[in-house]
Short mmCIF file of C-alpha atoms and ligand atoms in Angstrom, two decimals:
data_model
loop_
_atom_site.label_atom_id
_atom_site.label_comp_id
_atom_site.label_asym_id
_atom_site.label_seq_id
_atom_site.Cartn_x
_atom_site.Cartn_y
_atom_site.Cartn_z
CA UNK A 1 69.87 101.30 26.37
CA UNK A 2 66.70 99.47 27.20
CA UNK A 3 66.29 97.60 23.92
CA UNK A 4 62.73 96.51 24.45
CA UNK A 5 61.55 99.91 25.55
CA UNK A 6 63.30 101.64 22.67
CA UNK A 7 61.75 99.24 20.17
CA UNK A 8 58.28 99.80 21.59
CA UNK A 9 58.63 103.51 21.19
CA UNK A 10 59.71 103.40 17.54
CA UNK A 11 57.29 104.85 15.04
CA UNK A 12 56.44 103.08 11.79
CA UNK A 13 58.64 105.44 9.82
CA UNK A 14 61.54 105.01 12.20
CA UNK A 15 61.28 101.27 11.78
CA UNK A 16 61.12 101.63 8.01
CA UNK A 17 64.29 103.73 7.97
CA UNK A 18 66.13 101.21 10.14
CA UNK A 19 65.06 98.30 7.93
CA UNK A 20 65.96 100.17 4.75
CA UNK A 21 69.38 101.03 6.17
CA UNK A 22 69.85 97.37 7.04
CA UNK A 23 69.10 96.38 3.45
CA UNK A 24 71.47 99.05 2.21
CA UNK A 25 74.31 97.61 4.32
CA UNK A 26 74.09 100.12 7.10
CA UNK A 27 74.86 103.29 5.18
CA UNK A 28 72.85 105.21 2.60
CA UNK A 29 71.65 108.54 1.34
CA UNK A 30 68.12 109.75 2.11
CA UNK A 31 67.18 109.21 -1.56
CA UNK A 32 68.25 105.59 -1.43
CA UNK A 33 66.26 105.06 1.75
CA UNK A 34 63.30 106.79 0.15
CA UNK A 35 63.30 104.20 -2.61
CA UNK A 36 64.24 101.13 -0.61
CA UNK A 37 62.00 101.91 2.35
CA UNK A 38 58.92 102.62 0.28
CA UNK A 39 58.51 106.19 1.43
CA UNK A 40 56.73 108.80 -0.62
CA UNK A 41 58.64 111.89 0.46
CA UNK A 42 62.17 112.63 1.55
CA UNK A 43 60.94 114.68 4.53
CA UNK A 44 59.43 111.53 5.98
CA UNK A 45 62.84 109.90 5.84
CA UNK A 46 64.61 112.90 7.33
CA UNK A 47 62.04 113.33 10.10
CA UNK A 48 62.29 109.74 11.14
CA UNK A 49 66.08 109.93 10.80
CA UNK A 50 66.38 112.86 13.16
CA UNK A 51 64.27 111.04 15.74
CA UNK A 52 66.50 108.01 15.31
CA UNK A 53 69.52 110.22 15.75
CA UNK A 54 68.13 111.61 19.02
CA UNK A 55 67.72 108.02 20.18
CA UNK A 56 71.29 107.31 19.11
CA UNK A 57 70.29 104.63 16.61
CA UNK A 58 71.36 106.44 13.47
CA UNK A 59 74.16 108.83 12.60
CA UNK A 60 73.62 111.62 10.11
CA UNK A 61 76.64 113.06 8.39
CA UNK A 62 76.36 116.12 6.24
CA UNK A 63 78.82 116.86 3.49
CA UNK A 64 79.06 119.51 0.86
CA UNK A 65 79.45 118.45 -2.75
CA UNK A 66 79.90 120.41 -5.94
CA UNK A 67 77.59 119.51 -8.78
CA UNK A 68 77.76 120.65 -12.40
CA UNK A 69 75.44 121.40 -15.27
CA UNK A 70 75.88 123.00 -18.70
CA UNK A 71 76.49 126.73 -18.89
CA UNK A 72 75.39 128.99 -21.75
CA UNK A 73 78.59 128.48 -23.71
CA UNK A 74 78.57 124.77 -22.89
CA UNK A 75 75.16 124.35 -24.49
CA UNK A 76 76.35 126.07 -27.65
CA UNK A 77 79.51 123.98 -27.82
CA UNK A 78 77.39 120.88 -27.46
CA UNK A 79 75.30 121.88 -30.44
CA UNK A 80 77.93 123.29 -32.77
CA UNK A 81 81.07 121.71 -31.45
CA UNK A 82 84.01 123.39 -29.72
CA UNK A 83 85.58 126.13 -31.89
CA UNK A 84 88.87 124.21 -32.09
CA UNK A 85 86.96 121.09 -33.23
CA UNK A 86 85.24 123.02 -35.97
CA UNK A 87 88.55 124.62 -37.02
CA UNK A 88 90.22 121.20 -37.03
CA UNK A 89 87.61 119.92 -39.49
CA UNK A 90 88.31 122.77 -41.90
CA UNK A 91 92.06 122.26 -41.63
CA UNK A 92 91.82 118.51 -42.23
CA UNK A 93 89.63 119.02 -45.29
CA UNK A 94 92.22 121.32 -46.74
CA UNK A 95 95.38 119.77 -45.32
CA UNK A 96 96.77 123.21 -44.78
CA UNK A 97 94.54 126.14 -44.09
CA UNK A 98 94.85 129.86 -43.95
CA UNK A 99 93.42 131.77 -41.03
CA UNK A 100 90.81 133.30 -43.32
CA UNK A 101 89.57 129.82 -44.28
CA UNK A 102 88.29 129.39 -40.74
CA UNK A 103 85.66 132.05 -41.19
CA UNK A 104 83.74 129.52 -43.24
CA UNK A 105 82.39 128.05 -40.02
CA UNK A 106 83.68 130.29 -37.26
CA UNK A 107 82.74 133.78 -36.22
CA UNK A 108 85.28 136.54 -35.91
CA UNK A 109 85.43 136.15 -32.16
CA UNK A 110 85.75 132.41 -32.30
CA UNK A 111 88.79 132.32 -34.57
CA UNK A 112 91.39 133.49 -32.03
CA UNK A 113 89.85 131.14 -29.45
CA UNK A 114 90.04 128.22 -31.85
CA UNK A 115 93.66 129.02 -32.76
CA UNK A 116 94.63 129.26 -29.10
CA UNK A 117 93.17 125.86 -28.28
CA UNK A 118 94.55 124.23 -31.45
CA UNK A 119 97.97 125.23 -30.24
CA UNK A 120 97.34 124.28 -26.64
CA UNK A 121 96.02 120.85 -27.58
CA UNK A 122 98.74 120.45 -30.16
CA UNK A 123 96.24 119.72 -32.93
CA UNK A 124 97.80 122.10 -35.44
CA UNK A 125 101.06 123.87 -36.11
CA UNK A 126 100.83 127.54 -36.74
CA UNK A 127 103.24 129.17 -39.08
CA UNK A 128 103.54 132.80 -39.82
CA UNK A 129 104.43 133.59 -43.40
CA UNK A 130 102.70 136.24 -45.37
CA UNK A 131 99.52 134.68 -44.00
CA UNK A 132 99.05 132.65 -40.90
CA UNK A 133 99.12 129.02 -41.98
CA UNK A 134 97.58 126.17 -39.99
CA UNK A 135 98.82 122.64 -40.50
CA UNK A 136 97.30 119.55 -38.84
CA UNK A 137 99.54 117.50 -36.52
CA UNK A 138 99.53 113.76 -35.84
CA UNK A 139 97.74 114.54 -32.59
CA UNK A 140 95.16 116.50 -34.53
CA UNK A 141 94.59 113.60 -36.89
CA UNK A 142 93.99 111.31 -33.91
CA UNK A 143 91.56 113.79 -32.46
CA UNK A 144 89.51 113.67 -35.64
CA UNK A 145 88.60 110.11 -34.93
CA UNK A 146 87.76 110.34 -31.27
CA UNK A 147 85.59 112.25 -28.87
CA UNK A 148 87.60 114.14 -26.29
CA UNK A 149 86.87 113.81 -22.58
CA UNK A 150 85.52 117.34 -22.62
CA UNK A 151 83.07 116.57 -25.38
CA UNK A 152 81.95 113.47 -23.54
CA UNK A 153 81.35 115.53 -20.41
CA UNK A 154 79.14 118.03 -22.25
CA UNK A 155 77.06 115.15 -23.58
CA UNK A 156 76.84 113.52 -20.18
CA UNK A 157 75.74 116.78 -18.52
CA UNK A 158 73.13 117.26 -21.20
CA UNK A 159 71.62 113.89 -20.39
CA UNK A 160 71.98 114.03 -16.61
CA UNK A 161 72.58 117.50 -15.24
CA UNK A 162 73.55 118.25 -11.61
CA UNK A 163 76.12 115.56 -11.07
CA UNK A 164 79.51 115.42 -9.48
CA UNK A 165 82.50 115.34 -11.86
CA UNK A 166 86.11 114.34 -11.47
CA UNK A 167 88.18 117.42 -10.91
CA UNK A 168 91.04 116.32 -13.22
CA UNK A 169 88.71 115.77 -16.16
CA UNK A 170 87.21 119.22 -16.02
CA UNK A 171 90.29 121.25 -15.23
CA UNK A 172 90.51 122.68 -18.74
CA UNK A 173 86.78 123.18 -19.12
CA UNK A 174 86.71 125.23 -15.95
CA UNK A 175 89.19 127.70 -17.45
CA UNK A 176 86.64 128.49 -20.19
CA UNK A 177 83.92 130.95 -19.34
CA UNK A 178 80.29 129.81 -18.98
CA UNK A 179 80.91 126.29 -20.22
CA UNK A 180 80.08 124.68 -16.89
CA UNK A 181 77.80 125.88 -14.14
CA UNK A 182 78.76 124.74 -10.67
CA UNK A 183 76.68 124.64 -7.52
CA UNK A 184 77.38 123.52 -3.94
CA UNK A 185 74.82 121.34 -2.24
CA UNK A 186 74.69 119.67 1.15
CA UNK A 187 73.93 116.00 1.19
CA UNK A 188 73.48 113.66 4.09
CA UNK A 189 74.55 110.14 4.67
CA UNK A 190 72.69 108.08 7.21
CA UNK A 191 74.35 105.17 8.92
CA UNK A 192 73.44 102.73 11.65
CA UNK A 193 75.05 103.09 15.06
CA UNK A 194 75.90 100.06 17.16
CA UNK A 195 72.66 100.48 19.07
CA UNK A 196 70.82 100.69 15.77
CA UNK A 197 72.41 97.44 14.65
CA UNK A 198 71.51 95.77 17.95
CA UNK A 199 67.89 96.66 17.45
CA UNK A 200 67.90 95.20 13.95
CA UNK A 201 69.59 92.05 15.27
CA UNK A 202 66.67 91.44 17.62
CA UNK A 203 64.41 91.50 14.59
CA UNK A 204 62.20 94.44 13.80
CA UNK A 205 58.76 93.91 12.46
CA UNK A 206 56.45 96.46 10.99
CA UNK A 207 53.04 95.65 12.27
CA UNK A 208 50.04 97.82 12.05
CA UNK A 209 49.83 99.91 15.19
CA UNK A 210 47.92 102.82 16.59
CA UNK A 211 50.08 105.85 17.07
CA UNK A 212 47.31 108.36 17.60
CA UNK A 213 44.20 107.50 19.54
CA UNK A 214 40.94 108.94 18.29
CA UNK A 215 37.53 108.83 19.91
CA UNK A 216 36.51 106.56 17.02
CA UNK A 217 39.18 104.02 17.88
CA UNK A 218 38.13 104.06 21.53
CA UNK A 219 34.38 103.90 20.90
CA UNK A 220 34.57 101.13 18.32
CA UNK A 221 36.86 99.05 20.50
CA UNK A 222 39.39 98.67 17.65
CA UNK A 223 42.13 99.43 20.16
CA UNK A 224 41.57 96.12 21.91
CA UNK A 225 43.08 94.08 19.11
CA UNK A 226 45.79 96.43 17.93
CA UNK A 227 49.17 97.35 19.22
CA UNK A 228 49.39 100.89 20.55
CA UNK A 229 52.63 102.72 20.20
CA UNK A 230 54.17 103.72 23.52
CA UNK A 231 55.01 107.30 24.25
CA UNK A 232 58.51 108.31 25.19
CA UNK A 233 57.84 111.04 27.68
CA UNK A 234 61.53 111.88 27.81
CA UNK A 235 61.80 112.48 24.08
CA UNK A 236 63.00 115.87 23.00
CA UNK A 237 60.22 118.22 22.01
CA UNK A 238 60.41 121.88 21.08
CA UNK A 239 59.10 124.36 23.61
CA UNK A 240 55.75 125.82 22.71
CA UNK A 241 55.00 129.30 23.90
CA UNK A 242 51.37 130.25 24.01
CA UNK A 243 50.07 133.67 24.84
CA UNK A 244 49.81 134.38 28.53
CA UNK A 245 49.39 137.23 30.94
CA UNK A 246 52.42 139.31 31.90
CA UNK A 247 54.10 137.95 35.06
CA UNK A 248 53.25 141.20 36.87
CA UNK A 249 49.56 140.67 36.16
CA UNK A 250 49.81 137.19 37.60
CA UNK A 251 51.67 138.46 40.64
CA UNK A 252 49.04 141.12 41.30
CA UNK A 253 46.37 138.45 40.99
CA UNK A 254 48.23 136.28 43.47
CA UNK A 255 48.44 139.14 45.97
CA UNK A 256 44.78 140.00 45.54
CA UNK A 257 43.86 136.38 46.17
CA UNK A 258 45.92 136.31 49.36
CA UNK A 259 44.20 139.41 50.77
CA UNK A 260 40.81 138.13 49.72
CA UNK A 261 41.54 134.84 51.46
CA UNK A 262 42.59 136.77 54.55
CA UNK A 263 39.14 138.39 54.60
CA UNK A 264 39.93 141.74 52.95
CA UNK A 265 37.85 143.65 50.44
CA UNK A 266 39.33 145.51 47.50
CA UNK A 267 39.01 149.24 46.87
CA UNK A 268 40.31 151.40 44.10
CA UNK A 269 41.01 155.04 43.47
CA UNK A 270 42.04 157.63 40.91
CA UNK A 271 45.45 158.50 39.52
CA UNK A 272 44.67 162.21 39.63
CA UNK A 273 43.87 163.64 43.07
CA UNK A 274 43.85 167.04 44.70
CA UNK A 275 46.67 167.66 47.17
CA UNK A 276 44.05 167.66 49.87
CA UNK A 277 43.33 163.95 49.72
CA UNK A 278 46.85 162.84 48.84
CA UNK A 279 48.51 164.97 51.56
CA UNK A 280 46.43 167.29 53.79
CA UNK A 281 43.88 164.73 54.89
CA UNK A 282 46.83 162.55 55.86
CA UNK A 283 48.25 165.28 58.09
CA UNK A 284 51.26 165.80 55.85
CA UNK A 285 52.35 169.38 56.59
CA UNK A 286 52.21 171.76 53.66
CA UNK A 287 55.93 172.46 53.82
CA UNK A 288 56.79 168.77 53.84
CA UNK A 289 59.72 168.07 51.48
CA UNK A 290 57.78 165.28 49.71
CA UNK A 291 55.32 167.87 48.43
CA UNK A 292 58.12 169.57 46.58
CA UNK A 293 58.05 169.48 42.79
CA UNK A 294 61.10 167.25 42.96
CA UNK A 295 59.07 164.44 44.42
CA UNK A 296 55.47 165.05 43.46
CA UNK A 297 54.24 165.31 39.89
CA UNK A 298 51.76 168.19 39.72
CA UNK A 299 49.50 168.48 36.70
CA UNK A 300 49.33 171.31 34.19
CA UNK A 301 45.95 170.16 32.93
CA UNK A 302 43.87 170.24 35.03
CA UNK A 303 45.79 172.43 37.47
CA UNK A 304 43.04 172.01 40.04
CA UNK A 305 40.70 169.34 41.33
CA UNK A 306 37.78 170.70 43.33
CA UNK A 307 37.55 169.55 46.93
CA UNK A 308 33.86 169.16 47.55
CA UNK A 309 34.20 168.18 51.20
CA UNK A 310 34.23 171.78 52.48
CA UNK A 311 33.44 170.90 56.07
CA UNK A 312 36.19 168.34 56.26
CA UNK A 313 38.55 170.85 54.70
CA UNK A 314 37.84 173.28 57.52
CA UNK A 315 38.42 170.64 60.15
CA UNK A 316 41.66 169.43 58.55
CA UNK A 317 42.95 172.99 58.23
CA UNK A 318 42.43 173.51 61.97
CA UNK A 319 44.07 170.19 62.82
CA UNK A 320 47.16 171.25 60.87
CA UNK A 321 47.25 174.64 62.57
CA UNK A 322 46.63 173.82 66.23
CA UNK A 323 45.14 170.35 66.52
CA UNK A 324 41.54 171.54 66.17
CA UNK A 325 39.03 168.91 67.26
CA UNK A 326 41.80 166.54 68.30
CA UNK A 327 43.83 166.69 71.46
CA UNK A 328 46.95 167.34 69.34
CA UNK A 329 48.74 170.70 69.06
CA UNK A 330 48.86 170.40 65.29
CA UNK A 331 51.88 171.49 63.26
CA UNK A 332 51.62 175.10 64.36
CA UNK A 333 51.70 176.86 61.00
CA UNK A 334 49.22 178.85 58.93
CA UNK A 335 47.36 176.41 56.69
CA UNK A 336 46.93 177.66 53.14
CA UNK A 337 43.64 176.64 51.51
CA UNK A 338 45.01 177.81 48.18
CA UNK A 339 47.20 174.68 48.06
CA UNK A 340 44.57 172.05 48.65
CA UNK A 341 43.10 171.80 45.17
CA UNK A 342 46.39 171.53 43.32
CA UNK A 343 46.06 168.56 40.97
CA UNK A 344 48.71 165.86 41.24
CA UNK A 345 49.37 162.26 40.28
CA UNK A 346 48.86 160.30 43.46
CA UNK A 347 52.17 159.66 45.18
CA UNK A 348 50.87 156.77 47.27
CA UNK A 349 47.80 154.58 47.46
CA UNK A 350 47.24 155.72 51.04
CA UNK A 351 45.01 158.30 49.38
CA UNK A 352 42.59 155.47 48.49
CA UNK A 353 42.53 154.43 52.11
CA UNK A 354 41.78 157.81 53.59
CA UNK A 355 38.97 158.39 51.09
CA UNK A 356 37.59 154.98 51.94
CA UNK A 357 37.66 155.74 55.67
CA UNK A 358 35.89 159.06 55.10
CA UNK A 359 33.12 157.28 53.21
CA UNK A 360 33.04 154.26 55.56
CA UNK A 361 33.90 155.49 59.04
CA UNK A 362 32.18 152.61 60.85
CA UNK A 363 34.27 149.63 61.92
CA UNK A 364 35.01 146.88 61.41
CA UNK A 365 36.63 146.90 57.99
CA UNK A 366 39.52 145.28 56.25
CA UNK A 367 40.31 146.70 52.81
CA UNK A 368 43.24 146.66 50.43
CA UNK A 369 44.09 148.23 47.10
CA UNK A 370 46.82 147.60 44.60
CA UNK A 371 47.52 150.47 42.28
CA UNK A 372 50.02 152.55 40.44
CA UNK A 373 51.61 155.62 42.03
CA UNK A 374 53.83 158.32 40.57
CA UNK A 375 56.90 160.16 41.81
CA UNK A 376 59.51 162.25 40.12
CA UNK A 377 62.34 159.73 40.32
CA UNK A 378 65.27 159.33 38.00
CA UNK A 379 65.13 155.92 36.39
CA UNK A 380 67.83 153.52 37.52
CA UNK A 381 68.15 149.88 38.52
CA UNK A 382 66.05 150.38 41.66
CA UNK A 383 63.80 153.33 40.80
CA UNK A 384 60.95 154.00 38.41
CA UNK A 385 58.74 157.10 38.27
CA UNK A 386 55.68 154.84 38.12
CA UNK A 387 55.31 151.85 40.37
CA UNK A 388 52.73 149.85 42.27
CA UNK A 389 51.84 149.87 45.91
CA UNK A 390 50.00 147.25 47.90
CA UNK A 391 47.94 149.23 50.34
CA UNK A 392 45.73 148.03 53.13
CA UNK A 393 44.03 148.81 56.43
CA UNK A 394 42.40 147.01 59.30
CA UNK A 395 39.92 149.14 61.16
CA UNK A 396 38.40 147.57 64.25
CA UNK A 397 37.77 148.23 67.88
CA UNK A 398 40.84 146.82 69.54
CA UNK A 399 43.22 146.72 66.60
CA UNK A 400 46.78 146.91 67.83
CA UNK A 401 50.39 147.02 66.76
CA UNK A 402 51.08 143.32 67.33
CA UNK A 403 48.15 142.49 65.11
CA UNK A 404 49.62 144.71 62.39
CA UNK A 405 52.95 142.87 62.53
CA UNK A 406 51.09 139.56 62.45
CA UNK A 407 49.07 140.49 59.37
CA UNK A 408 52.12 141.66 57.43
CA UNK A 409 54.13 138.60 58.40
CA UNK A 410 51.24 136.38 57.36
CA UNK A 411 50.93 138.13 54.01
CA UNK A 412 54.64 137.74 53.23
CA UNK A 413 54.63 134.16 54.43
CA UNK A 414 51.85 133.39 51.99
CA UNK A 415 53.94 135.06 49.29
CA UNK A 416 56.78 132.68 50.10
CA UNK A 417 58.91 134.86 52.38
CA UNK A 418 59.43 133.22 55.72
CA UNK A 419 61.72 135.74 57.37
CA UNK A 420 60.15 139.13 57.95
CA UNK A 421 61.27 141.82 60.39
CA UNK A 422 60.11 145.32 61.28
CA UNK A 423 62.10 148.38 62.26
CA UNK A 424 60.91 151.73 63.61
CA UNK A 425 60.06 154.13 60.83
CA UNK A 426 58.52 157.56 60.35
CA UNK A 427 55.48 158.80 58.43
CA UNK A 428 53.60 162.02 59.28
CA UNK A 429 50.31 160.09 59.39
CA UNK A 430 51.15 157.10 61.60
CA UNK A 431 52.26 156.64 65.16
CA UNK A 432 53.88 154.23 65.84
CA UNK A 433 55.38 153.74 62.37
CA UNK A 434 57.51 150.95 61.06
CA UNK A 435 59.38 149.67 58.03
CA UNK A 436 58.90 146.10 56.88
CA UNK A 437 61.82 144.04 55.63
CA UNK A 438 62.13 140.52 54.28
CA UNK A 439 65.21 138.34 54.20
CA UNK A 440 66.10 137.15 50.72
CA UNK A 441 69.28 135.79 49.21
CA UNK A 442 71.30 136.53 52.31
CA UNK A 443 70.15 140.08 52.93
CA UNK A 444 67.36 142.17 54.38
CA UNK A 445 65.30 144.07 51.82
CA UNK A 446 63.07 146.98 52.71
CA UNK A 447 59.67 146.44 51.17
CA UNK A 448 57.34 149.03 52.65
CA UNK A 449 55.99 151.18 55.42
CA UNK A 450 53.20 150.80 57.92
CA UNK A 451 51.83 152.00 61.19
CA UNK A 452 48.70 153.02 63.09
CA UNK A 453 46.99 156.15 61.81
CA UNK A 454 47.33 159.16 64.09
CA UNK A 455 44.17 160.69 65.59
CA UNK A 456 44.95 163.79 63.49
CA UNK A 457 44.15 161.58 60.48
CA UNK A 458 41.29 159.47 61.76
CA UNK A 459 39.26 161.88 63.90
CA UNK A 460 38.53 164.49 61.19
CA UNK A 461 37.05 161.72 58.96
CA UNK A 462 34.88 160.44 61.80
CA UNK A 463 36.86 157.33 62.65
CA UNK A 464 37.09 156.55 66.35
CA UNK A 465 38.84 153.22 66.49
CA UNK A 466 42.44 152.35 65.67
CA UNK A 467 43.31 151.84 62.01
CA UNK A 468 46.29 149.65 61.11
CA UNK A 469 47.72 150.73 57.76
CA UNK A 470 50.46 149.76 55.32
CA UNK A 471 51.78 150.54 51.90
CA UNK A 472 54.15 147.99 50.39
CA UNK A 473 56.20 148.09 47.22
CA UNK A 474 55.14 145.64 44.52
CA UNK A 475 58.08 145.91 42.12
CA UNK A 476 60.68 145.11 44.77
CA UNK A 477 58.70 142.08 45.76
CA UNK A 478 58.46 141.11 42.10
CA UNK A 479 62.24 141.45 41.67
CA UNK A 480 62.79 139.06 44.55
CA UNK A 481 60.20 136.66 43.21
CA UNK A 482 61.55 136.68 39.64
CA UNK A 483 65.20 136.90 40.61
CA UNK A 484 65.84 140.21 38.84
CA UNK A 485 68.56 142.68 39.76
CA UNK A 486 67.24 145.58 37.72
CA UNK A 487 63.72 146.94 38.27
CA UNK A 488 63.53 148.03 34.60
CA UNK A 489 63.67 144.38 33.50
CA UNK A 490 60.12 143.99 34.76
CA UNK A 491 58.78 146.27 32.08
CA UNK A 492 61.12 146.14 29.08
CA UNK A 493 59.15 143.32 27.44
CA UNK A 494 62.09 141.03 26.82
CA UNK A 495 60.21 138.31 24.96
CA UNK A 496 62.75 135.63 25.85
CA UNK A 497 62.39 136.39 29.54
CA UNK A 498 58.63 136.66 29.33
CA UNK A 499 58.41 133.30 27.59
CA UNK A 500 60.60 131.61 30.15
CA UNK A 501 58.53 132.80 33.12
CA UNK A 502 56.63 129.81 34.41
CA UNK A 503 52.87 130.16 34.69
CA UNK A 504 52.81 128.65 38.15
N1 LIG B 1 52.37 155.69 52.08
C1 LIG B 1 53.62 155.16 52.55
C2 LIG B 1 54.63 155.15 51.38
O1 LIG B 1 54.26 155.51 50.31
C3 LIG B 1 53.46 153.78 53.09
C4 LIG B 1 52.56 153.73 54.28
C5 LIG B 1 51.22 153.44 54.12
C6 LIG B 1 53.05 153.94 55.57
C7 LIG B 1 50.38 153.37 55.23
C8 LIG B 1 52.25 153.88 56.68
C9 LIG B 1 50.91 153.58 56.51
O2 LIG B 1 55.76 154.77 51.55
#
């Protein structure tokens, strides 16, 4: 222990408790310290004491004690006397008394009680003749002149209730109902530790000191001539949890900032889209398994979303059938226009991108969007039916595949993932296509798809230059970032977990 430092960091109240304990020979109850140390409230003592305990200068021992006060019957006995005492008086007046004589001062219920105790205390002999006869004993005569321990206790409790009593003295009283009331209370004893004693040995002084600086103290210059209490920055303090944004909100913000810093602009889109924009415009064939009800959530209300872009619709239909305006052969099936307006919840944010390209076909452009998408997934530790995608494109004259890999690697690097690799992948709308993976905790994790849009996608919307595109999973990234094994943990609002998430 650094004595000097510890002393400097003691508050006034801590010093007062130490000094009071010293006066009280090193051990005392909080009440004694309250009086000796000139405190006004016991909480002040206990507060200071718990600080002193955390600094290992004081020990606090708690013990349970039983305290007594007068019960209902006890109060009556105090006033009128115990039934056996009142009976004894009657017997002594008469010398020998009949049972019926007792009713002079005792109620019907009290008589058998009195007789029982007279016998038990050996104050009277009881003889059964025609009547029951009570005759005082030598012990009874003695009792007339003295106060019994029990009577003394009732008096004492009347004057000072809530005190501890010797068990042996109250054994009999406790067998009688409602005479005593007992209660258990916890009391503390404070005592000095060796370190505490050492501090007192060096001599503690209570001088006026500033423990809380105010602008007044600074402005007036008072601080120059006064001691200022030093802070112990290592002292225990309870955690305070203020309100803050959900970690996912912060993560999204972080990602947005990264793309903005990399020169991207943000776009947004709608949750509800017609199949046309979510699928057809992206050259996803109409019999593609992902269109199936099992994967895509179609809406009952509205069942349809009008596709206003009639010309584009014609062009896209042809591209699907035989390549149309492009040099492709298309998919070679009969395109059904009846399908295109089916309303669905967007299954990927690539729909935002294709709409953006249609409205902004001129390069160069770099845009991204982060948004929620919906798929009919069963919920488990790695799947949710609603999740976020981080979507983006680079559209410029000589955009190429290497550049795409570079951008994605740069993005993940800025997110804190150094090791990124790509593998060949497949999407109906990109060629070449690839999957992006990052290395985390000893394994490769697949985080999203990307590629260069096929001419079947770009040419119908009037785009002539290459478009690099990607759609990355946000939740998986979040799980890696937050160290979670179950995707559901991101959204179950576990307050403990939310509180523990650092802000930065
Ligand atoms: N839309 C794809 C998905 O949902 C990701 C992707 C976007 C792939 C853009 C290639 C280009 O998985």
